[in-house]
PDB file of C-alpha atoms in Angstrom:
ATOM      1  CA  UNK A   8     129.769 101.505  52.178  1.00 52.00           C
ATOM      2  CA  UNK A   9     131.448 101.080  55.623  1.00 51.00           C
ATOM      3  CA  UNK A  10     131.948 104.828  55.999  1.00 51.00           C
ATOM      4  CA  UNK A  11     128.343 105.470  54.978  1.00 54.00           C
ATOM      5  CA  UNK A  12     127.059 103.086  57.638  1.00 53.00           C
ATOM      6  CA  UNK A  13     129.281 104.658  60.301  1.00 53.00           C
ATOM      7  CA  UNK A  14     127.978 108.130  59.482  1.00 56.00           C
ATOM      8  CA  UNK A  15     124.405 106.875  59.572  1.00 55.00           C
ATOM      9  CA  UNK A  16     124.944 105.412  63.007  1.00 55.00           C
ATOM     10  CA  UNK A  17     126.293 108.728  64.262  1.00 57.00           C
ATOM     11  CA  UNK A  18     123.172 110.617  63.163  1.00 60.00           C
ATOM     12  CA  UNK A  19     121.297 109.858  66.364  1.00 57.00           C
ATOM     13  CA  UNK A  20     124.206 111.128  68.479  1.00 59.00           C
ATOM     14  CA  UNK A  21     124.499 114.359  66.515  1.00 57.00           C
ATOM     15  CA  UNK A  22     120.740 114.829  66.564  1.00 57.00           C
ATOM     16  CA  UNK A  23     120.589 114.489  70.356  1.00 54.00           C
ATOM     17  CA  UNK A  24     123.434 116.953  70.759  1.00 50.00           C
ATOM     18  CA  UNK A  25     121.602 119.559  68.640  1.00 50.00           C
ATOM     19  CA  UNK A  26     118.311 119.056  70.406  1.00 50.00           C
ATOM     20  CA  UNK A  27     119.852 119.770  73.842  1.00 50.00           C
ATOM     21  CA  UNK A  28     122.206 122.789  73.472  1.00 51.00           C
ATOM     22  CA  UNK A  29     124.216 124.097  76.374  1.00 47.00           C
ATOM     23  CA  UNK A  30     122.508 126.982  78.100  1.00 48.00           C
ATOM     24  CA  UNK A  31     124.377 130.224  77.546  1.00 49.00           C
ATOM     25  CA  UNK A  32     123.779 131.422  81.092  1.00 53.00           C
ATOM     26  CA  UNK A  33     126.033 130.471  83.969  1.00 55.00           C
ATOM     27  CA  UNK A  34     123.991 127.974  86.044  1.00 54.00           C
ATOM     28  CA  UNK A  35     125.636 129.191  89.253  1.00 52.00           C
ATOM     29  CA  UNK A  36     124.027 132.604  88.756  1.00 51.00           C
ATOM     30  CA  UNK A  37     120.558 131.059  89.109  1.00 50.00           C
ATOM     31  CA  UNK A  38     119.192 131.224  92.646  1.00 49.00           C
ATOM     32  CA  UNK A  39     116.997 128.416  93.957  1.00 49.00           C
ATOM     33  CA  UNK A  40     114.580 130.047  96.327  1.00 48.00           C
ATOM     34  CA  UNK A  41     113.197 128.043  99.214  1.00 46.00           C
ATOM     35  CA  UNK A  42     109.589 128.805  99.792  1.00 45.00           C
ATOM     36  CA  UNK A  43     106.261 127.360 100.794  1.00 45.00           C
ATOM     37  CA  UNK A  44     103.521 127.356  98.160  1.00 44.00           C
ATOM     38  CA  UNK A  45      99.945 126.857  99.243  1.00 46.00           C
ATOM     39  CA  UNK A  46      97.472 125.777  96.576  1.00 48.00           C
ATOM     40  CA  UNK A  47      93.781 125.785  97.281  1.00 50.00           C
ATOM     41  CA  UNK A  48      91.256 124.190  94.980  1.00 51.00           C
ATOM     42  CA  UNK A  49      87.769 122.804  95.032  1.00 50.00           C
ATOM     43  CA  UNK A  50      88.900 119.266  95.727  1.00 49.00           C
ATOM     44  CA  UNK A  51      91.493 119.646  98.461  1.00 47.00           C
ATOM     45  CA  UNK A  52      94.238 121.839  99.921  1.00 49.00           C
ATOM     46  CA  UNK A  53      97.785 120.840  99.020  1.00 49.00           C
ATOM     47  CA  UNK A  54     101.067 122.163 100.352  1.00 51.00           C
ATOM     48  CA  UNK A  55     104.167 121.716  98.211  1.00 51.00           C
ATOM     49  CA  UNK A  56     107.410 122.241 100.113  1.00 50.00           C
ATOM     50  CA  UNK A  57     110.396 123.551  98.202  1.00 54.00           C
ATOM     51  CA  UNK A  58     112.598 123.510 101.313  1.00 62.00           C
ATOM     52  CA  UNK A  59     113.102 119.777 100.830  1.00 74.00           C
ATOM     53  CA  UNK A  60     116.804 119.165 100.102  1.00 82.00           C
ATOM     54  CA  UNK A  61     116.029 116.554  97.452  1.00 81.00           C
ATOM     55  CA  UNK A  62     113.842 118.984  95.513  1.00 85.00           C
ATOM     56  CA  UNK A  63     116.433 121.750  95.820  1.00 84.00           C
ATOM     57  CA  UNK A  64     119.214 119.544  94.477  1.00 87.00           C
ATOM     58  CA  UNK A  65     116.976 118.297  91.666  1.00 85.00           C
ATOM     59  CA  UNK A  66     116.266 121.897  90.640  1.00 88.00           C
ATOM     60  CA  UNK A  67     120.011 122.490  90.376  1.00 89.00           C
ATOM     61  CA  UNK A  68     120.402 119.249  88.407  1.00 89.00           C
ATOM     62  CA  UNK A  69     117.729 120.478  85.980  1.00 90.00           C
ATOM     63  CA  UNK A  70     119.718 123.656  85.354  1.00 90.00           C
ATOM     64  CA  UNK A  71     122.970 121.761  84.808  1.00 92.00           C
ATOM     65  CA  UNK A  72     121.500 118.852  82.834  1.00 91.00           C
ATOM     66  CA  UNK A  73     121.982 120.349  79.336  1.00 92.00           C
ATOM     67  CA  UNK A  74     125.682 120.885  80.060  1.00 91.00           C
ATOM     68  CA  UNK A  75     125.984 117.348  81.422  1.00 89.00           C
ATOM     69  CA  UNK A  76     124.277 115.935  78.349  1.00 91.00           C
ATOM     70  CA  UNK A  77     126.657 117.685  75.973  1.00 90.00           C
ATOM     71  CA  UNK A  78     129.720 116.462  77.893  1.00 92.00           C
ATOM     72  CA  UNK A  79     128.353 112.914  77.992  1.00 92.00           C
ATOM     73  CA  UNK A  80     127.667 112.943  74.247  1.00 91.00           C
ATOM     74  CA  UNK A  81     131.266 114.074  73.658  1.00 91.00           C
ATOM     75  CA  UNK A  82     132.517 111.042  75.582  1.00 92.00           C
ATOM     76  CA  UNK A  83     130.332 108.677  73.571  1.00 90.00           C
ATOM     77  CA  UNK A  84     131.515 110.204  70.307  1.00 91.00           C
ATOM     78  CA  UNK A  85     135.087 109.535  71.445  1.00 91.00           C
ATOM     79  CA  UNK A  86     134.444 105.810  71.888  1.00 92.00           C
ATOM     80  CA  UNK A  87     131.825 105.360  69.160  1.00 90.00           C
ATOM     81  CA  UNK A  88     134.233 103.666  66.747  1.00 90.00           C
ATOM     82  CA  UNK A  89     134.584 100.735  69.165  1.00 91.00           C
ATOM     83  CA  UNK A  90     130.807 100.257  69.407  1.00 90.00           C
ATOM     84  CA  UNK A  91     130.449 100.502  65.631  1.00 90.00           C
ATOM     85  CA  UNK A  92     133.162  97.906  65.020  1.00 89.00           C
ATOM     86  CA  UNK A  93     131.659  95.492  67.541  1.00 88.00           C
ATOM     87  CA  UNK A  94     128.152  95.910  66.111  1.00 86.00           C
ATOM     88  CA  UNK A  95     129.454  95.284  62.591  1.00 86.00           C
ATOM     89  CA  UNK A  96     131.150  92.077  63.748  1.00 85.00           C
ATOM     90  CA  UNK A  97     127.931  90.884  65.352  1.00 83.00           C
ATOM     91  CA  UNK A  98     126.026  91.529  62.133  1.00 80.00           C
ATOM     92  CA  UNK A  99     128.601  89.603  60.086  1.00 81.00           C
ATOM     93  CA  UNK A 100     128.472  86.624  62.467  1.00 79.00           C
ATOM     94  CA  UNK A 101     124.727  86.507  63.084  1.00 75.00           C
ATOM     95  CA  UNK A 102     123.092  87.788  59.925  1.00 72.00           C
ATOM     96  CA  UNK A 103     121.691  90.790  58.094  1.00 72.00           C
ATOM     97  CA  UNK A 104     118.593  90.927  60.321  1.00 74.00           C
ATOM     98  CA  UNK A 105     120.664  92.351  63.191  1.00 77.00           C
ATOM     99  CA  UNK A 106     119.953  96.038  63.804  1.00 85.00           C
ATOM    100  CA  UNK A 107     123.362  97.518  64.540  1.00 86.00           C
ATOM    101  CA  UNK A 108     121.933 100.909  65.484  1.00 87.00           C
ATOM    102  CA  UNK A 109     119.819  99.254  68.179  1.00 85.00           C
ATOM    103  CA  UNK A 110     122.846  97.354  69.512  1.00 86.00           C
ATOM    104  CA  UNK A 111     124.904 100.539  69.759  1.00 90.00           C
ATOM    105  CA  UNK A 112     122.162 102.435  71.572  1.00 89.00           C
ATOM    106  CA  UNK A 113     121.662  99.567  73.987  1.00 86.00           C
ATOM    107  CA  UNK A 114     125.405  99.436  74.718  1.00 88.00           C
ATOM    108  CA  UNK A 115     125.438 103.176  75.415  1.00 90.00           C
ATOM    109  CA  UNK A 116     122.465 102.876  77.761  1.00 88.00           C
ATOM    110  CA  UNK A 117     124.184 100.062  79.628  1.00 88.00           C
ATOM    111  CA  UNK A 118     127.311 102.207  79.999  1.00 90.00           C
ATOM    112  CA  UNK A 119     125.241 104.918  81.651  1.00 89.00           C
ATOM    113  CA  UNK A 120     123.463 102.388  83.864  1.00 85.00           C
ATOM    114  CA  UNK A 121     126.696 100.840  85.101  1.00 86.00           C
ATOM    115  CA  UNK A 122     128.231 104.272  85.652  1.00 86.00           C
ATOM    116  CA  UNK A 123     125.738 104.765  88.510  1.00 83.00           C
ATOM    117  CA  UNK A 124     127.968 102.520  90.618  1.00 84.00           C
ATOM    118  CA  UNK A 125     130.491 105.368  90.749  1.00 86.00           C
ATOM    119  CA  UNK A 126     128.069 107.161  93.067  1.00 83.00           C
ATOM    120  CA  UNK A 127     126.940 104.157  95.093  1.00 76.00           C
ATOM    121  CA  UNK A 128     126.108 104.798  98.746  1.00 69.00           C
ATOM    122  CA  UNK A 129     127.685 101.522  99.809  1.00 62.00           C
ATOM    123  CA  UNK A 130     124.832  99.140  98.969  1.00 54.00           C
ATOM    124  CA  UNK A 131     125.617  96.020  96.974  1.00 53.00           C
ATOM    125  CA  UNK A 132     124.899  96.832  93.321  1.00 49.00           C
ATOM    126  CA  UNK A 133     122.122  94.843  91.666  1.00 49.00           C
ATOM    127  CA  UNK A 134     122.715  92.706  88.597  1.00 50.00           C
ATOM    128  CA  UNK A 135     122.468  94.786  85.441  1.00 47.00           C
ATOM    129  CA  UNK A 136     120.191  93.782  82.565  1.00 47.00           C
ATOM    130  CA  UNK A 137     122.900  94.719  80.085  1.00 46.00           C
ATOM    131  CA  UNK A 138     124.834  91.555  80.957  1.00 47.00           C
ATOM    132  CA  UNK A 139     122.170  89.405  79.324  1.00 47.00           C
ATOM    133  CA  UNK A 140     122.756  88.959  75.574  1.00 46.00           C
ATOM    134  CA  UNK A 141     120.128  90.513  73.345  1.00 47.00           C
ATOM    135  CA  UNK A 142     120.896  88.529  70.197  1.00 47.00           C
ATOM    136  CA  UNK A 143     121.755  84.942  69.380  1.00 47.00           C
ATOM    137  CA  UNK A 144     125.443  84.220  68.849  1.00 48.00           C
ATOM    138  CA  UNK A 145     126.985  81.270  67.040  1.00 48.00           C
ATOM    139  CA  UNK A 146     129.891  81.121  69.534  1.00 49.00           C
ATOM    140  CA  UNK A 147     129.920  81.334  73.351  1.00 44.00           C
ATOM    141  CA  UNK A 148     131.241  84.487  75.004  1.00 42.00           C
ATOM    142  CA  UNK A 149     133.467  84.809  78.061  1.00 41.00           C
ATOM    143  CA  UNK A 150     130.518  84.334  80.417  1.00 42.00           C
ATOM    144  CA  UNK A 151     130.174  80.786  79.065  1.00 40.00           C
ATOM    145  CA  UNK A 152     133.645  79.708  80.209  1.00 39.00           C
ATOM    146  CA  UNK A 153     132.210  77.896  83.215  1.00 41.00           C
ATOM    147  CA  UNK A 154     130.112  75.672  80.918  1.00 44.00           C
ATOM    148  CA  UNK A 155     132.645  74.723  78.264  1.00 44.00           C
ATOM    149  CA  UNK A 156     131.389  71.155  78.182  1.00 46.00           C
ATOM    150  CA  UNK A 157     127.832  72.227  77.298  1.00 43.00           C
ATOM    151  CA  UNK A 158     126.681  72.493  73.677  1.00 43.00           C
ATOM    152  CA  UNK A 159     126.526  76.037  72.384  1.00 44.00           C
ATOM    153  CA  UNK A 160     122.893  75.690  71.395  1.00 44.00           C
ATOM    154  CA  UNK A 161     121.819  75.254  75.023  1.00 42.00           C
ATOM    155  CA  UNK A 162     123.272  78.666  75.881  1.00 44.00           C
ATOM    156  CA  UNK A 163     121.168  80.572  73.393  1.00 45.00           C
ATOM    157  CA  UNK A 164     119.101  83.395  74.954  1.00 50.00           C
ATOM    158  CA  UNK A 165     115.358  83.100  75.326  1.00 47.00           C
ATOM    159  CA  UNK A 166     113.404  84.239  72.258  1.00 44.00           C
ATOM    160  CA  UNK A 167     111.535  86.926  74.179  1.00 46.00           C
ATOM    161  CA  UNK A 168     114.739  88.926  74.726  1.00 47.00           C
ATOM    162  CA  UNK A 169     114.968  89.751  71.042  1.00 49.00           C
ATOM    163  CA  UNK A 170     111.257  90.353  70.518  1.00 59.00           C
ATOM    164  CA  UNK A 171     109.973  93.942  70.531  1.00 64.00           C
ATOM    165  CA  UNK A 172     108.276  95.066  73.731  1.00 72.00           C
ATOM    166  CA  UNK A 173     104.496  95.256  73.230  1.00 75.00           C
ATOM    167  CA  UNK A 174     103.028  98.456  74.595  1.00 81.00           C
ATOM    168  CA  UNK A 175      99.502  98.515  73.294  1.00 78.00           C
ATOM    169  CA  UNK A 176      96.030  97.342  74.228  1.00 85.00           C
ATOM    170  CA  UNK A 177      93.862  98.261  77.245  1.00 88.00           C
ATOM    171  CA  UNK A 178      96.740  98.106  79.728  1.00 90.00           C
ATOM    172  CA  UNK A 179      98.483 100.928  77.877  1.00 92.00           C
ATOM    173  CA  UNK A 180      95.453 103.210  77.589  1.00 92.00           C
ATOM    174  CA  UNK A 181      96.157 106.353  79.691  1.00 93.00           C
ATOM    175  CA  UNK A 182      92.439 106.768  80.345  1.00 93.00           C
ATOM    176  CA  UNK A 183      92.530 103.692  82.614  1.00 94.00           C
ATOM    177  CA  UNK A 184      94.349 105.824  85.190  1.00 95.00           C
ATOM    178  CA  UNK A 185      92.021 107.852  87.396  1.00 94.00           C
ATOM    179  CA  UNK A 186      91.569 109.022  90.983  1.00 92.00           C
ATOM    180  CA  UNK A 187      90.424 105.554  92.019  1.00 94.00           C
ATOM    181  CA  UNK A 188      93.449 103.733  90.596  1.00 95.00           C
ATOM    182  CA  UNK A 189      95.761 102.106  93.129  1.00 95.00           C
ATOM    183  CA  UNK A 190      99.514 101.808  92.825  1.00 95.00           C
ATOM    184  CA  UNK A 191     102.363  99.932  94.486  1.00 93.00           C
ATOM    185  CA  UNK A 192     106.074 100.484  94.786  1.00 92.00           C
ATOM    186  CA  UNK A 193     108.059  98.457  92.273  1.00 89.00           C
ATOM    187  CA  UNK A 194     110.304  97.190  95.073  1.00 88.00           C
ATOM    188  CA  UNK A 195     107.290  95.827  96.955  1.00 90.00           C
ATOM    189  CA  UNK A 196     105.894  94.197  93.807  1.00 89.00           C
ATOM    190  CA  UNK A 197     109.266  92.561  93.225  1.00 88.00           C
ATOM    191  CA  UNK A 198     109.171  91.101  96.735  1.00 88.00           C
ATOM    192  CA  UNK A 199     105.491  90.124  96.590  1.00 89.00           C
ATOM    193  CA  UNK A 200     106.063  88.009  93.477  1.00 89.00           C
ATOM    194  CA  UNK A 201     108.953  86.180  95.134  1.00 86.00           C
ATOM    195  CA  UNK A 202     111.797  88.029  93.391  1.00 82.00           C
ATOM    196  CA  UNK A 203     112.999  90.002  96.402  1.00 70.00           C
ATOM    197  CA  UNK A 204     116.506  88.542  96.181  1.00 62.00           C
ATOM    198  CA  UNK A 205     117.189  90.349  92.888  1.00 68.00           C
ATOM    199  CA  UNK A 206     116.372  94.036  92.976  1.00 69.00           C
ATOM    200  CA  UNK A 207     114.599  95.272  89.856  1.00 73.00           C
ATOM    201  CA  UNK A 208     114.108  91.812  88.366  1.00 81.00           C
ATOM    202  CA  UNK A 209     110.415  92.479  87.743  1.00 87.00           C
ATOM    203  CA  UNK A 210     111.314  95.275  85.288  1.00 84.00           C
ATOM    204  CA  UNK A 211     113.586  92.948  83.317  1.00 84.00           C
ATOM    205  CA  UNK A 212     111.318  89.904  83.291  1.00 86.00           C
ATOM    206  CA  UNK A 213     108.171  91.934  82.542  1.00 87.00           C
ATOM    207  CA  UNK A 214     109.396  94.814  80.414  1.00 85.00           C
ATOM    208  CA  UNK A 215     105.884  95.249  78.996  1.00 87.00           C
ATOM    209  CA  UNK A 216     104.566  96.473  82.367  1.00 89.00           C
ATOM    210  CA  UNK A 217     103.899 100.178  82.725  1.00 93.00           C
ATOM    211  CA  UNK A 218     106.195 101.668  85.342  1.00 92.00           C
ATOM    212  CA  UNK A 219     106.228 105.294  86.393  1.00 93.00           C
ATOM    213  CA  UNK A 220     109.505 106.867  87.522  1.00 91.00           C
ATOM    214  CA  UNK A 221     108.665 109.139  90.442  1.00 91.00           C
ATOM    215  CA  UNK A 222     110.304 112.558  90.301  1.00 90.00           C
ATOM    216  CA  UNK A 223     111.484 114.598  93.295  1.00 89.00           C
ATOM    217  CA  UNK A 224     108.037 116.090  93.943  1.00 91.00           C
ATOM    218  CA  UNK A 225     106.381 112.645  93.762  1.00 91.00           C
ATOM    219  CA  UNK A 226     108.925 111.069  96.129  1.00 90.00           C
ATOM    220  CA  UNK A 227     108.480 113.922  98.607  1.00 90.00           C
ATOM    221  CA  UNK A 228     104.706 113.360  98.599  1.00 92.00           C
ATOM    222  CA  UNK A 229     105.104 109.592  98.985  1.00 91.00           C
ATOM    223  CA  UNK A 230     107.598 109.945 101.824  1.00 90.00           C
ATOM    224  CA  UNK A 231     105.413 112.429 103.693  1.00 90.00           C
ATOM    225  CA  UNK A 232     102.578 109.884 103.676  1.00 90.00           C
ATOM    226  CA  UNK A 233     104.926 107.045 104.651  1.00 89.00           C
ATOM    227  CA  UNK A 234     104.360 105.088 101.453  1.00 88.00           C
ATOM    228  CA  UNK A 235     108.135 104.972 101.076  1.00 86.00           C
ATOM    229  CA  UNK A 236     111.285 106.064 102.847  1.00 82.00           C
ATOM    230  CA  UNK A 237     113.204 109.095 101.685  1.00 76.00           C
ATOM    231  CA  UNK A 238     115.480 107.807  98.931  1.00 66.00           C
ATOM    232  CA  UNK A 239     117.596 110.835  98.113  1.00 61.00           C
ATOM    233  CA  UNK A 240     118.655 110.538  94.483  1.00 63.00           C
ATOM    234  CA  UNK A 241     117.667 106.880  94.084  1.00 76.00           C
ATOM    235  CA  UNK A 242     115.094 105.897  91.484  1.00 82.00           C
ATOM    236  CA  UNK A 243     111.632 104.917  92.680  1.00 87.00           C
ATOM    237  CA  UNK A 244     109.088 103.280  90.359  1.00 91.00           C
ATOM    238  CA  UNK A 245     105.341 102.923  90.771  1.00 93.00           C
ATOM    239  CA  UNK A 246     103.367 100.079  89.205  1.00 94.00           C
ATOM    240  CA  UNK A 247      99.627  99.713  88.729  1.00 95.00           C
ATOM    241  CA  UNK A 248      98.303  97.306  91.364  1.00 94.00           C
ATOM    242  CA  UNK A 249      95.909  95.588  88.927  1.00 94.00           C
ATOM    243  CA  UNK A 250      98.830  94.711  86.633  1.00 94.00           C
ATOM    244  CA  UNK A 251     100.752  93.108  89.497  1.00 92.00           C
ATOM    245  CA  UNK A 252      97.660  91.223  90.667  1.00 92.00           C
ATOM    246  CA  UNK A 253      97.198  89.860  87.129  1.00 92.00           C
ATOM    247  CA  UNK A 254     100.769  88.595  87.178  1.00 90.00           C
ATOM    248  CA  UNK A 255     100.217  86.865  90.521  1.00 90.00           C
ATOM    249  CA  UNK A 256      97.345  84.873  89.022  1.00 91.00           C
ATOM    250  CA  UNK A 257      99.395  83.704  86.038  1.00 90.00           C
ATOM    251  CA  UNK A 258     100.941  80.226  85.814  1.00 88.00           C
ATOM    252  CA  UNK A 259     104.378  81.674  86.514  1.00 85.00           C
ATOM    253  CA  UNK A 260     103.465  82.800  90.021  1.00 88.00           C
ATOM    254  CA  UNK A 261     100.125  81.512  91.310  1.00 85.00           C
ATOM    255  CA  UNK A 262     101.569  78.349  92.868  1.00 83.00           C
ATOM    256  CA  UNK A 263     104.923  79.838  93.822  1.00 83.00           C
ATOM    257  CA  UNK A 264     106.073  79.206  97.410  1.00 85.00           C
ATOM    258  CA  UNK A 265     107.449  82.749  97.723  1.00 84.00           C
ATOM    259  CA  UNK A 266     104.276  84.547  96.623  1.00 87.00           C
ATOM    260  CA  UNK A 267     103.417  87.179  99.272  1.00 88.00           C
ATOM    261  CA  UNK A 268     100.806  89.543  97.894  1.00 90.00           C
ATOM    262  CA  UNK A 269     100.227  91.119 101.313  1.00 88.00           C
ATOM    263  CA  UNK A 270     103.560  92.880 100.763  1.00 87.00           C
ATOM    264  CA  UNK A 271     102.075  95.186  98.101  1.00 89.00           C
ATOM    265  CA  UNK A 272     100.547  97.867 100.392  1.00 91.00           C
ATOM    266  CA  UNK A 273      98.598  99.642  97.591  1.00 93.00           C
ATOM    267  CA  UNK A 274      97.695 103.339  97.759  1.00 95.00           C
ATOM    268  CA  UNK A 275      96.063 106.083  95.703  1.00 95.00           C
ATOM    269  CA  UNK A 276      97.756 109.257  94.478  1.00 94.00           C
ATOM    270  CA  UNK A 277      96.488 112.813  93.897  1.00 94.00           C
ATOM    271  CA  UNK A 278      95.170 114.044  90.588  1.00 94.00           C
ATOM    272  CA  UNK A 279      98.278 116.034  89.673  1.00 95.00           C
ATOM    273  CA  UNK A 280     100.353 112.844  89.872  1.00 95.00           C
ATOM    274  CA  UNK A 281      97.761 110.924  87.827  1.00 95.00           C
ATOM    275  CA  UNK A 282      98.138 113.508  85.059  1.00 95.00           C
ATOM    276  CA  UNK A 283     101.910 112.999  85.002  1.00 94.00           C
ATOM    277  CA  UNK A 284     101.438 109.234  84.885  1.00 95.00           C
ATOM    278  CA  UNK A 285      99.068 109.514  81.937  1.00 94.00           C
ATOM    279  CA  UNK A 286     101.597 111.602  80.019  1.00 94.00           C
ATOM    280  CA  UNK A 287     104.356 109.125  80.881  1.00 93.00           C
ATOM    281  CA  UNK A 288     102.257 106.182  79.695  1.00 93.00           C
ATOM    282  CA  UNK A 289     101.445 107.911  76.427  1.00 91.00           C
ATOM    283  CA  UNK A 290     105.129 108.741  75.871  1.00 90.00           C
ATOM    284  CA  UNK A 291     106.294 105.183  76.623  1.00 88.00           C
ATOM    285  CA  UNK A 292     103.601 103.734  74.397  1.00 85.00           C
ATOM    286  CA  UNK A 293     104.799 105.913  71.513  1.00 80.00           C
ATOM    287  CA  UNK A 294     108.454 104.914  71.943  1.00 73.00           C
ATOM    288  CA  UNK A 295     110.023 102.857  69.167  1.00 51.00           C
ATOM    289  CA  UNK A 296     112.120 100.091  70.609  1.00 47.00           C
TER     290      UNK A 296
END
């Protein structure tokens, strides 16, 4: 039985490895040409610059990504027995309703997230969501050592952390996004709602919000129009302004002393970016947590 469960938990790793094979060609033989592309249409004229260093490096990353993915999967397969053992222990201690496969995937994602600190540009790293327990435990962990005198029951995580993220209803209908929709930077929304001291907290506290991860082309467009500063390889998320405004009117924020909605600075985006957002929303809505 134990061996059968271990093999079942490896299926998703092997499946990912098959789906993303290493490209046979040598990526260094591929030339990234710098050029200016002018696109004219009925609505407006748009210039897309491929001389931007961020776009050039992202093109190279795209070529190398399959090789990276295969190497990363090999590392995870090396350490998978530790994750499997830990997940099995959690299931024995907590109960049969624990999904060990979900725990293993979450641990792997947190490993990748924390590995970003290896390439930090010197900024103080933000608190990682992976440090917050996702299941209830009968015994305190090492993080509870500072509260040894407190009953264990008071340290239990909030129920919402173990509930599935709801991504349905009108807010997750891609058709709600159009040329008149306004968006805000996730960092500004975080600050406007009074959470500026903890970068990215809005994504953890409100995981059911739609957030769009801007790619290199999006960030170049946003930086050119001074909606954001050039971020290099850093992630930049866009949120729908209406969603943030709805949060500000909720009981959690409407009377908060740190509420500063003038920090949002909303803006519109071109149609080609709207189309990418609609595809991203549809993909996120279809994800199985």
